[in-house]
Tab-separated table of C-alpha atoms in Angstrom:
chain	number	residue	atom	x	y	z
E	125	UNK	CA	-70.188	-21.773	75.908
E	126	UNK	CA	-69.077	-18.994	73.635
E	127	UNK	CA	-66.362	-16.725	75.001
E	128	UNK	CA	-66.365	-13.141	73.826
E	129	UNK	CA	-63.013	-11.744	72.798
E	130	UNK	CA	-61.498	-9.255	75.257
E	131	UNK	CA	-62.592	-5.680	74.634
E	132	UNK	CA	-59.014	-4.531	74.102
E	133	UNK	CA	-58.645	-6.840	71.081
E	134	UNK	CA	-61.697	-5.465	69.319
E	135	UNK	CA	-61.171	-2.783	66.709
E	136	UNK	CA	-62.191	0.624	68.055
E	137	UNK	CA	-64.758	2.740	66.296
E	138	UNK	CA	-65.373	5.629	68.687
E	139	UNK	CA	-65.050	9.379	68.187
E	140	UNK	CA	-61.849	9.229	70.265
E	141	UNK	CA	-60.414	6.508	68.029
E	142	UNK	CA	-61.044	8.828	65.099
E	143	UNK	CA	-59.234	11.680	66.830
E	144	UNK	CA	-56.277	9.404	67.617
E	145	UNK	CA	-56.162	8.180	64.018
E	146	UNK	CA	-56.171	11.811	62.897
E	147	UNK	CA	-53.136	12.805	64.988
E	148	UNK	CA	-50.606	12.241	62.176
E	149	UNK	CA	-52.805	14.281	59.857
E	150	UNK	CA	-53.289	17.038	62.413
E	151	UNK	CA	-49.528	17.227	62.976
E	152	UNK	CA	-48.940	17.350	59.242
E	153	UNK	CA	-51.812	19.744	58.507
E	154	UNK	CA	-50.844	22.387	61.029
E	155	UNK	CA	-47.523	23.460	59.457
E	156	UNK	CA	-48.942	23.168	55.936
E	157	UNK	CA	-51.937	25.306	56.874
E	158	UNK	CA	-49.559	27.705	58.598
E	159	UNK	CA	-47.667	27.970	55.297
E	160	UNK	CA	-50.968	28.609	53.527
E	161	UNK	CA	-51.880	31.399	55.943
E	162	UNK	CA	-48.476	32.991	55.410
E	163	UNK	CA	-48.681	32.592	51.613
E	164	UNK	CA	-52.217	33.992	51.508
E	165	UNK	CA	-51.352	37.165	53.392
E	166	UNK	CA	-48.165	37.441	51.307
E	167	UNK	CA	-50.439	37.314	48.227
E	168	UNK	CA	-52.480	40.235	49.522
E	169	UNK	CA	-55.417	38.485	51.190
E	170	UNK	CA	-56.586	39.666	54.582
E	171	UNK	CA	-56.512	37.345	57.559
E	172	UNK	CA	-60.290	36.701	57.467
E	173	UNK	CA	-60.085	35.984	53.715
E	174	UNK	CA	-57.292	33.428	54.231
E	175	UNK	CA	-59.232	31.834	57.100
E	176	UNK	CA	-62.443	31.897	55.038
E	177	UNK	CA	-60.828	29.892	52.230
E	178	UNK	CA	-59.744	27.210	54.712
E	179	UNK	CA	-63.125	27.265	56.475
E	180	UNK	CA	-65.245	26.950	53.318
E	181	UNK	CA	-63.111	25.152	50.711
E	182	UNK	CA	-60.998	22.936	53.012
E	183	UNK	CA	-58.854	21.422	50.263
E	184	UNK	CA	-55.172	22.261	50.624
E	185	UNK	CA	-53.869	21.907	47.090
E	186	UNK	CA	-56.892	23.767	45.690
E	187	UNK	CA	-56.403	26.570	48.208
E	188	UNK	CA	-52.763	27.092	47.196
E	189	UNK	CA	-53.832	27.069	43.542
E	190	UNK	CA	-56.602	29.560	44.396
E	191	UNK	CA	-53.955	31.984	45.647
E	192	UNK	CA	-52.138	31.797	42.317
E	193	UNK	CA	-55.394	32.347	40.405
E	194	UNK	CA	-56.512	35.258	42.587
E	195	UNK	CA	-53.161	37.049	42.419
E	196	UNK	CA	-52.983	36.320	38.670
E	197	UNK	CA	-56.244	38.200	38.175
E	198	UNK	CA	-58.210	35.251	36.779
E	199	UNK	CA	-62.006	35.819	36.586
E	200	UNK	CA	-63.994	34.228	39.407
E	201	UNK	CA	-65.809	31.749	37.162
E	202	UNK	CA	-62.594	30.646	35.431
E	203	UNK	CA	-60.900	30.193	38.802
E	204	UNK	CA	-63.916	28.330	40.170
E	205	UNK	CA	-64.050	25.996	37.161
E	206	UNK	CA	-60.316	25.216	37.471
E	207	UNK	CA	-60.531	24.515	41.194
E	208	UNK	CA	-63.718	22.460	40.883
E	209	UNK	CA	-62.072	20.356	38.163
E	210	UNK	CA	-59.092	19.849	40.447
E	211	UNK	CA	-61.313	18.621	43.286
E	212	UNK	CA	-63.464	16.307	41.187
E	213	UNK	CA	-61.162	13.450	42.223
E	214	UNK	CA	-62.995	13.445	45.558
E	215	UNK	CA	-65.994	11.699	43.970
E	216	UNK	CA	-63.960	8.494	44.068
E	217	UNK	CA	-63.256	8.557	47.815
E	218	UNK	CA	-66.749	8.000	49.251
E	219	UNK	CA	-67.568	4.887	47.213
E	220	UNK	CA	-64.050	3.462	47.767
E	221	UNK	CA	-64.404	3.911	51.537
E	222	UNK	CA	-67.955	2.547	51.703
E	223	UNK	CA	-66.964	-0.383	49.513
E	224	UNK	CA	-64.066	-1.158	51.834
E	225	UNK	CA	-66.366	-1.185	54.879
E	226	UNK	CA	-69.104	-3.225	53.232
E	227	UNK	CA	-72.768	-3.491	54.220
E	228	UNK	CA	-72.012	-2.256	57.776
E	229	UNK	CA	-71.279	1.242	56.521
E	230	UNK	CA	-73.772	3.765	57.893
E	231	UNK	CA	-74.075	7.067	56.109
E	232	UNK	CA	-76.999	8.747	57.907
E	233	UNK	CA	-74.850	11.723	58.885
E	234	UNK	CA	-72.525	11.574	55.907
E	235	UNK	CA	-73.774	15.005	54.804
E	236	UNK	CA	-71.726	16.336	57.734
E	237	UNK	CA	-68.691	14.036	58.090
E	238	UNK	CA	-68.136	13.744	54.349
E	239	UNK	CA	-67.290	17.471	54.324
E	240	UNK	CA	-64.020	16.443	55.971
E	241	UNK	CA	-63.223	13.616	53.556
E	242	UNK	CA	-59.989	15.149	52.298
E	243	UNK	CA	-57.189	13.268	50.534
E	244	UNK	CA	-55.366	12.633	53.800
E	245	UNK	CA	-58.479	11.783	55.851
E	246	UNK	CA	-59.522	9.316	53.166
E	247	UNK	CA	-56.008	7.835	53.094
E	248	UNK	CA	-55.827	7.591	56.876
E	249	UNK	CA	-59.293	6.016	57.154
E	250	UNK	CA	-58.482	3.493	54.439
E	251	UNK	CA	-55.099	2.695	56.005
E	252	UNK	CA	-56.509	2.279	59.527
E	253	UNK	CA	-59.343	0.065	58.273
E	254	UNK	CA	-56.923	-2.005	56.185
E	255	UNK	CA	-54.674	-2.583	59.211
E	256	UNK	CA	-57.719	-3.716	61.241
E	257	UNK	CA	-56.976	-1.321	64.091
E	258	UNK	CA	-60.318	0.442	63.804
E	259	UNK	CA	-63.821	-0.369	62.662
E	260	UNK	CA	-65.875	2.066	60.639
E	261	UNK	CA	-68.533	4.147	62.362
E	262	UNK	CA	-69.884	7.631	61.817
E	263	UNK	CA	-68.534	8.688	65.238
E	264	UNK	CA	-65.080	7.530	64.124
E	265	UNK	CA	-65.388	9.541	60.923
E	266	UNK	CA	-66.488	12.636	62.870
E	267	UNK	CA	-63.489	12.316	65.216
E	268	UNK	CA	-61.114	11.805	62.324
E	269	UNK	CA	-62.540	14.662	60.293
E	270	UNK	CA	-62.948	17.238	63.064
E	271	UNK	CA	-59.434	16.781	64.443
E	272	UNK	CA	-57.934	17.256	60.990
E	273	UNK	CA	-60.248	20.213	60.213
E	274	UNK	CA	-59.468	21.893	63.532
E	275	UNK	CA	-55.758	21.596	62.910
E	276	UNK	CA	-56.144	23.018	59.395
E	277	UNK	CA	-58.121	26.005	60.666
E	278	UNK	CA	-55.769	26.655	63.589
E	279	UNK	CA	-52.709	26.492	61.336
E	280	UNK	CA	-54.275	28.863	58.811
E	281	UNK	CA	-55.279	31.334	61.513
E	282	UNK	CA	-51.811	31.347	63.046
E	283	UNK	CA	-50.112	31.674	59.641
E	284	UNK	CA	-52.392	34.542	58.626
E	285	UNK	CA	-51.807	36.211	61.991
E	286	UNK	CA	-48.020	35.806	61.613
E	287	UNK	CA	-48.264	37.498	58.220
E	288	UNK	CA	-46.615	37.221	54.826
E	289	UNK	CA	-43.123	38.063	56.028
E	290	UNK	CA	-43.116	35.460	58.800
E	291	UNK	CA	-40.803	32.945	57.110
E	292	UNK	CA	-38.729	35.246	54.909
E	293	UNK	CA	-35.853	35.184	57.361
E	294	UNK	CA	-36.104	31.418	57.864
E	295	UNK	CA	-35.635	29.831	54.412
E	296	UNK	CA	-34.696	26.438	55.835
E	297	UNK	CA	-37.889	26.239	57.893
E	298	UNK	CA	-39.828	27.487	54.868
E	299	UNK	CA	-38.312	24.698	52.750
E	300	UNK	CA	-38.902	22.043	55.404
E	301	UNK	CA	-42.556	23.063	55.753
E	302	UNK	CA	-42.871	22.961	51.979
E	303	UNK	CA	-41.927	19.279	51.955
E	304	UNK	CA	-44.463	18.409	54.640
E	305	UNK	CA	-47.247	17.752	52.128
E	306	UNK	CA	-45.335	15.323	49.835
E	307	UNK	CA	-43.886	13.616	52.916
E	308	UNK	CA	-47.388	13.127	54.290
E	309	UNK	CA	-48.655	11.688	50.999
E	310	UNK	CA	-45.683	9.321	50.762
E	311	UNK	CA	-46.152	8.114	54.342
E	312	UNK	CA	-49.882	7.572	53.726
E	313	UNK	CA	-49.034	5.653	50.567
E	314	UNK	CA	-46.626	3.411	52.468
E	315	UNK	CA	-49.278	2.763	55.114
E	316	UNK	CA	-51.702	1.249	52.583
E	317	UNK	CA	-49.118	-0.340	50.334
E	318	UNK	CA	-49.528	-3.920	49.145
E	319	UNK	CA	-47.553	-5.889	46.576
E	320	UNK	CA	-50.615	-6.341	44.375
E	321	UNK	CA	-51.167	-2.600	44.117
E	322	UNK	CA	-47.613	-1.791	42.999
E	323	UNK	CA	-48.584	-1.759	39.286
E	324	UNK	CA	-51.466	0.611	40.109
E	325	UNK	CA	-49.085	2.962	41.906
E	326	UNK	CA	-46.509	2.810	39.111
E	327	UNK	CA	-49.100	3.564	36.434
E	328	UNK	CA	-50.526	6.456	38.466
E	329	UNK	CA	-47.080	7.972	39.000
E	330	UNK	CA	-45.993	7.662	35.367
E	331	UNK	CA	-49.287	9.087	34.080
E	332	UNK	CA	-49.081	12.005	36.515
E	333	UNK	CA	-45.547	12.916	35.445
E	334	UNK	CA	-46.250	12.506	31.720
E	335	UNK	CA	-49.481	14.524	31.624
E	336	UNK	CA	-48.157	17.198	33.988
E	337	UNK	CA	-45.121	17.759	31.762
E	338	UNK	CA	-47.167	17.611	28.567
E	339	UNK	CA	-50.188	19.617	29.712
E	340	UNK	CA	-50.739	20.908	33.254
E	341	UNK	CA	-50.577	19.942	36.898
E	342	UNK	CA	-54.348	19.712	37.288
E	343	UNK	CA	-54.646	17.485	34.202
E	344	UNK	CA	-51.762	15.394	35.552
E	345	UNK	CA	-53.591	14.776	38.837
E	346	UNK	CA	-56.776	13.701	37.071
E	347	UNK	CA	-54.839	11.526	34.593
E	348	UNK	CA	-52.794	9.843	37.321
E	349	UNK	CA	-55.826	8.958	39.419
E	350	UNK	CA	-57.904	7.692	36.520
E	351	UNK	CA	-55.051	5.750	34.870
E	352	UNK	CA	-54.061	4.166	38.192
E	353	UNK	CA	-57.621	3.234	39.105
E	354	UNK	CA	-58.312	1.807	35.635
E	355	UNK	CA	-55.101	-0.235	35.763
E	356	UNK	CA	-56.450	-1.706	39.004
E	357	UNK	CA	-58.941	-3.646	36.888
E	358	UNK	CA	-56.042	-6.021	36.219
E	359	UNK	CA	-55.532	-6.691	39.952
E	360	UNK	CA	-56.780	-10.111	40.987
E	361	UNK	CA	-59.595	-10.588	43.487
E	362	UNK	CA	-58.478	-10.536	47.101
E	363	UNK	CA	-55.305	-8.671	46.347
E	364	UNK	CA	-56.833	-5.256	46.592
E	365	UNK	CA	-56.071	-2.914	49.486
W	182	UNK	CA	-64.004	39.667	52.906
W	183	UNK	CA	-64.144	40.720	49.259
W	184	UNK	CA	-67.189	39.491	47.347
W	185	UNK	CA	-65.213	37.730	44.594
W	186	UNK	CA	-63.178	35.731	47.116
W	187	UNK	CA	-66.309	34.802	49.077
W	188	UNK	CA	-68.061	33.790	45.838
W	189	UNK	CA	-65.064	31.693	44.759
W	190	UNK	CA	-64.903	30.000	48.162
W	191	UNK	CA	-68.643	29.229	48.168
W	192	UNK	CA	-68.687	27.813	44.626
W	193	UNK	CA	-65.573	25.656	45.102
W	194	UNK	CA	-66.458	24.701	48.672
W	195	UNK	CA	-70.023	23.760	47.705
W	196	UNK	CA	-68.915	21.638	44.770
W	197	UNK	CA	-66.158	19.975	46.817
W	198	UNK	CA	-68.672	19.091	49.538
W	199	UNK	CA	-71.000	17.647	46.877
W	200	UNK	CA	-68.118	15.571	45.438
W	201	UNK	CA	-67.338	14.205	48.881
W	202	UNK	CA	-70.893	13.611	50.128
W	203	UNK	CA	-73.185	12.441	47.322
W	204	UNK	CA	-71.052	9.445	46.236
W	205	UNK	CA	-71.299	8.051	49.801
W	206	UNK	CA	-74.999	7.546	49.075
W	207	UNK	CA	-74.340	5.481	45.960
W	208	UNK	CA	-75.954	2.046	46.101
W	209	UNK	CA	-73.090	-0.451	46.170
W	210	UNK	CA	-75.129	-3.552	47.010
W	211	UNK	CA	-75.198	-4.710	43.416
W	212	UNK	CA	-71.437	-4.634	43.016
W	213	UNK	CA	-69.829	-8.078	42.693
W	214	UNK	CA	-66.716	-8.545	44.873
W	215	UNK	CA	-64.640	-9.589	41.867
W	216	UNK	CA	-66.382	-7.273	39.453
W	217	UNK	CA	-64.887	-4.481	37.443
W	218	UNK	CA	-66.307	-1.693	39.618
W	219	UNK	CA	-65.138	-3.334	42.865
W	220	UNK	CA	-61.571	-3.627	41.580
W	221	UNK	CA	-61.716	-0.079	40.223
W	222	UNK	CA	-62.783	1.288	43.600
W	223	UNK	CA	-60.194	-0.786	45.516
W	224	UNK	CA	-57.385	0.644	43.432
W	225	UNK	CA	-58.657	4.215	43.699
W	226	UNK	CA	-56.998	4.878	47.070
W	227	UNK	CA	-53.438	3.843	46.176
W	228	UNK	CA	-53.771	5.519	42.765
W	229	UNK	CA	-54.994	8.797	44.289
W	230	UNK	CA	-52.359	8.988	47.004
W	231	UNK	CA	-49.519	8.011	44.640
W	232	UNK	CA	-50.706	10.701	42.239
W	233	UNK	CA	-50.841	13.369	44.932
W	234	UNK	CA	-47.357	12.467	46.155
W	235	UNK	CA	-45.923	12.859	42.651
W	236	UNK	CA	-47.934	16.027	41.977
W	237	UNK	CA	-46.718	17.654	45.201
W	238	UNK	CA	-43.080	16.532	44.783
W	239	UNK	CA	-42.722	17.291	41.066
W	240	UNK	CA	-42.337	21.076	41.466
W	241	UNK	CA	-39.390	20.390	43.778
W	242	UNK	CA	-37.390	18.810	40.945
W	243	UNK	CA	-35.834	22.132	40.020
W	244	UNK	CA	-32.170	21.352	40.650
W	245	UNK	CA	-30.026	19.117	38.430
W	246	UNK	CA	-29.491	16.799	41.389
W	247	UNK	CA	-32.523	17.080	43.689
W	248	UNK	CA	-30.626	16.278	46.871
W	249	UNK	CA	-33.186	17.722	49.318
W	250	UNK	CA	-36.018	15.809	47.636
W	251	UNK	CA	-33.944	12.609	47.663
W	252	UNK	CA	-32.955	13.016	51.299
W	253	UNK	CA	-36.482	13.920	52.380
W	254	UNK	CA	-37.936	10.935	50.544
W	255	UNK	CA	-35.258	8.608	51.965
W	256	UNK	CA	-36.010	9.868	55.472
W	257	UNK	CA	-39.726	9.105	55.035
W	258	UNK	CA	-38.971	5.592	53.743
W	259	UNK	CA	-36.416	4.808	56.475
W	260	UNK	CA	-38.467	6.083	59.391
W	261	UNK	CA	-41.678	4.468	58.171
W	262	UNK	CA	-39.847	1.149	57.715
W	263	UNK	CA	-38.569	1.274	61.284
W	264	UNK	CA	-41.550	2.786	63.107
W	265	UNK	CA	-44.610	2.136	60.883
W	266	UNK	CA	-45.760	5.580	62.007
W	267	UNK	CA	-47.182	8.001	59.465
W	268	UNK	CA	-46.565	11.012	61.704
W	269	UNK	CA	-42.948	10.134	62.511
W	270	UNK	CA	-42.208	9.444	58.862
W	271	UNK	CA	-43.810	12.742	57.803
W	272	UNK	CA	-41.903	14.789	60.350
W	273	UNK	CA	-38.633	12.967	59.553
W	274	UNK	CA	-39.110	13.687	55.852
W	275	UNK	CA	-39.665	17.364	56.545
W	276	UNK	CA	-36.613	17.556	58.817
W	277	UNK	CA	-34.488	15.649	56.271
W	278	UNK	CA	-35.533	17.998	53.487
W	279	UNK	CA	-34.836	21.074	55.607
W	280	UNK	CA	-31.431	19.721	56.674
W	281	UNK	CA	-30.439	19.109	53.059
W	282	UNK	CA	-31.434	22.674	52.125
W	283	UNK	CA	-29.472	24.001	55.089
W	284	UNK	CA	-26.329	21.985	54.265
W	285	UNK	CA	-26.283	22.825	50.547
């Protein structure tokens, strides 16, 4: 007679499991989005404009860069081209996630949940799947994505409402919030770290620094991702994250 | 909302959505587990996150001795090593960075 494993030992794949997995992201997103709302109003955008950027673009680094381009007076098409080039890295996330899940991956409603496939959501999904704590499902992806998106929107709204001068008298808090994004990336990196991927990480980091210093930040991001991923071709089978 | 900001948001938002959605529909059934594409995709995650960490931390290397960056990074590493929690490590890093700025 075959005995089924207890339910508690099975990986969860519900909407709620997605929300729970998103909690670290939501906690990290809120202060970063708050900073964005403050920075946007400081740059001369209205509250609805700041909120609109978060609602429609929903890509943190691109949104901060958009502020610099808007205040610098760059033409719309030039700004759009720069920001689109910066976000092109996202084309790698869907296939990497689906490949990780395997044939069980359903994508019927991906047109909706993939909207929320940000850097951090991708990292969190990959990390949770790698640790075996959750199983992929579209409900899980909706929970993960909506919780993160809600936090991003709420943080932006509050920051825009607080206004551009909100953190001027609190430089320490301003600095601490500014480190939230790199801290989140580093923690996500640690969560999916494996010995076999160390060369990939090293190559990506070196390429990012070199190309950023030699050319630009956007080029550095593209170079780091591509160089790291290409160097992964040297990783042996079964070692991959 | 000014037209140029709405137009910028719609163009960038639309393209970003397309970048995130359409590749999920790519047919991966023909990919061999030990093939070049499989290994490329498996290394994409660590490469992307490592890149974004460096890209976001690099502008903070303004001082000769980047004490806040060092302390913030050390706090993330220490707390993650002890708790294995992404949220605790993130918050600890932020607090560590802010404390270093406050003390200096």
